[in-house]
Short mmCIF file of C-alpha atoms in Angstrom, two decimals:
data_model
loop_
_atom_site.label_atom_id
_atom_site.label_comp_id
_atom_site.label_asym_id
_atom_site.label_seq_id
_atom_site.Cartn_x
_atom_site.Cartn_y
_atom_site.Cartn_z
CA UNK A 652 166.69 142.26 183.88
CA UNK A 653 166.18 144.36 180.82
CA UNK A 654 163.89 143.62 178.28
CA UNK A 655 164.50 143.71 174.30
CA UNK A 656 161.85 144.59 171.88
CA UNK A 657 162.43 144.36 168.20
CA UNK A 658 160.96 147.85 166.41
CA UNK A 659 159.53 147.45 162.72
CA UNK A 660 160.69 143.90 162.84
CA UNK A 661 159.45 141.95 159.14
CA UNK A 662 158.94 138.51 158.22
CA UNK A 663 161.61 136.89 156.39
CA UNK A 664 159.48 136.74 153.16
CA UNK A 665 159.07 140.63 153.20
CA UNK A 666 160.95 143.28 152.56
CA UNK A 667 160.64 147.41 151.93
CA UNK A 668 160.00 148.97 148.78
CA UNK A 669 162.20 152.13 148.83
CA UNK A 670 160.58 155.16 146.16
CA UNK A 671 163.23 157.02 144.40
CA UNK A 672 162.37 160.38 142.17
CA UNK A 673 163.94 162.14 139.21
CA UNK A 674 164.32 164.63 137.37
CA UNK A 675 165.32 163.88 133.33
CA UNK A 676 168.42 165.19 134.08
CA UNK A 677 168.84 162.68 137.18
CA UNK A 678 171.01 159.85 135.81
CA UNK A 679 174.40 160.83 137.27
CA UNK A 680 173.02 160.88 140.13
CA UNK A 681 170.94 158.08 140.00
CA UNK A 682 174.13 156.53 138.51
CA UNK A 683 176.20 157.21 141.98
CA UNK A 684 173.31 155.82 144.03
CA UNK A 685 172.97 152.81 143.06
CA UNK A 686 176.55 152.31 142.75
CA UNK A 687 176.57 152.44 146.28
CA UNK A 688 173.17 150.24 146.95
CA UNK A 689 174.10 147.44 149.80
CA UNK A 690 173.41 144.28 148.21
CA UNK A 691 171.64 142.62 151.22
CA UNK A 692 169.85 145.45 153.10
CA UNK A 693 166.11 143.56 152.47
CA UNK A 694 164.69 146.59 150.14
CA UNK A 695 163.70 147.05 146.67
CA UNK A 696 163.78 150.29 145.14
CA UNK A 697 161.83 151.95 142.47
CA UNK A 698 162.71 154.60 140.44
CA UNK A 699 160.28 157.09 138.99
CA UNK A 700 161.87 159.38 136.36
CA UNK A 701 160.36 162.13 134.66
CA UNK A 702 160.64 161.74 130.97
CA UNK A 703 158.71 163.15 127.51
CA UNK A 704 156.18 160.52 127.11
CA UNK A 705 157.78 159.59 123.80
CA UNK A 706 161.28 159.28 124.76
CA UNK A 707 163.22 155.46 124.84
CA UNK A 708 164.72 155.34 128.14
CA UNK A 709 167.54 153.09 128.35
CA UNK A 710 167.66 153.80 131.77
CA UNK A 711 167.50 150.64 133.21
CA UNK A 712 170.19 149.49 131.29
CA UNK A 713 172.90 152.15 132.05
CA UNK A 714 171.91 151.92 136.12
CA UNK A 715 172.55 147.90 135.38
CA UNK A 716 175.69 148.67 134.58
CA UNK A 717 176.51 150.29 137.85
CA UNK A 718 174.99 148.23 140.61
CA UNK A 719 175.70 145.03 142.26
CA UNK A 720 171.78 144.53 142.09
CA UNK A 721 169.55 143.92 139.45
CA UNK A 722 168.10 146.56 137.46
CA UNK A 723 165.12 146.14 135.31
CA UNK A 724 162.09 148.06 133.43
CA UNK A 725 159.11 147.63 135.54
CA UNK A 726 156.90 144.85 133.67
CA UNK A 727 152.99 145.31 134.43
CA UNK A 728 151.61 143.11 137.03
CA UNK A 729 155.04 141.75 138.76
CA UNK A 730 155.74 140.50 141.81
CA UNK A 731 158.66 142.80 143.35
CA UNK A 732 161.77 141.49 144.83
CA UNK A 733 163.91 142.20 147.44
CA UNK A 734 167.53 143.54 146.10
CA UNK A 735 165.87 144.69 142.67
CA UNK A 736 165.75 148.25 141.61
CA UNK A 737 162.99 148.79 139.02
CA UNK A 738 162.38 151.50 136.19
CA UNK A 739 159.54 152.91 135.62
CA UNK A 740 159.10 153.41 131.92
CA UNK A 741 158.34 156.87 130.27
CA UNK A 742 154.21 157.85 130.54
CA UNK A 743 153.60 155.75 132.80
CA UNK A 744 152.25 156.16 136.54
CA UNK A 745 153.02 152.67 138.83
CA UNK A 746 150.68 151.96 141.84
CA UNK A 747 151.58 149.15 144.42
CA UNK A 748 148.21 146.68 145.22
CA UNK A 749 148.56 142.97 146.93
CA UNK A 750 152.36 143.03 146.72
CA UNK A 751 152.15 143.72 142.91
CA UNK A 752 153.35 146.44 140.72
CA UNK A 753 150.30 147.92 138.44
CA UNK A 754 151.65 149.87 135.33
CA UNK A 755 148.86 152.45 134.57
CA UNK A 756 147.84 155.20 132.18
CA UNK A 757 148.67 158.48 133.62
CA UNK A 758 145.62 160.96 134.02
CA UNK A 759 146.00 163.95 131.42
CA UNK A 760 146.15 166.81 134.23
CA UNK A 761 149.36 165.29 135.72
CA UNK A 762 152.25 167.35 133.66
CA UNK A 763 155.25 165.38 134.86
CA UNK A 764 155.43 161.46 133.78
CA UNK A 765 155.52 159.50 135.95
CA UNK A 766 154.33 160.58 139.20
CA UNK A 767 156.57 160.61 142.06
CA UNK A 768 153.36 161.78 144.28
CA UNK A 769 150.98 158.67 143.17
CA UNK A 770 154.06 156.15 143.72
CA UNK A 771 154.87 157.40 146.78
CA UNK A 772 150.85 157.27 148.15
CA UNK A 773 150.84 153.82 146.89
CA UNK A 774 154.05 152.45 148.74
CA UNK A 775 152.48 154.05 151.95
CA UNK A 776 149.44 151.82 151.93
#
């Protein structure tokens, strides 16, 4: 008799947070992949794209327009959610900690805004 194991198996309140970087010159791209974003594959994604710290991004709203999910502007201190891709706005870093996402101040060495290294280390832990 064989035996089944389940690998990397979640609880049903869970999900994966999926880190996506970009250049400023990214949003065709980012355009065609989230176009093609399942809408049930138990993720969220988060999308860190480097910007002048003074520049408006209406990037959230143009990737809304092109996926079956929701697309918002990360908003300090929010609980993610599973088939959600969030923005990170212009000069800012975002940090995962307790299943929240933590808008902060980027440090003044770090050229490019916001950092696809720190948001990546954070969705590890």
């Amino acid at each position: 008799m064989a035996k089944v194991q389940k690998v990397n198996s979640i609880k049903n309140d869970e999900f994966y947070m999926v880190g996506i970087g970009s250049s400023a010159g990214g949003i065709e791209a980012l355009s065609l992949l989230v176009k093609h974003l399942p809408e049930d594959l138990n993720c969220c994604y988060v999308i860190a794209q480097h910007l002048s710290p003074n520049y408006k991004s209406i990037l959230h709203e143009i990737l809304n327009r092109e996926s079956k999910l929701l697309v918002k502007k990360v908003s300090d201190g929010e609980k993610p959610k599973k088939n959600t891709v969030y923005v990170i706005p212009p000069n800012k870093n975002l940090v995962v900690k307790n299943k929240t996402l933590i808008l902060q101040e980027p440090p003044k060495e770090i050229f490019t805004k916001p950092s696809i290294n720190i948001l990546f280390e954070s969705i590890s832990q």
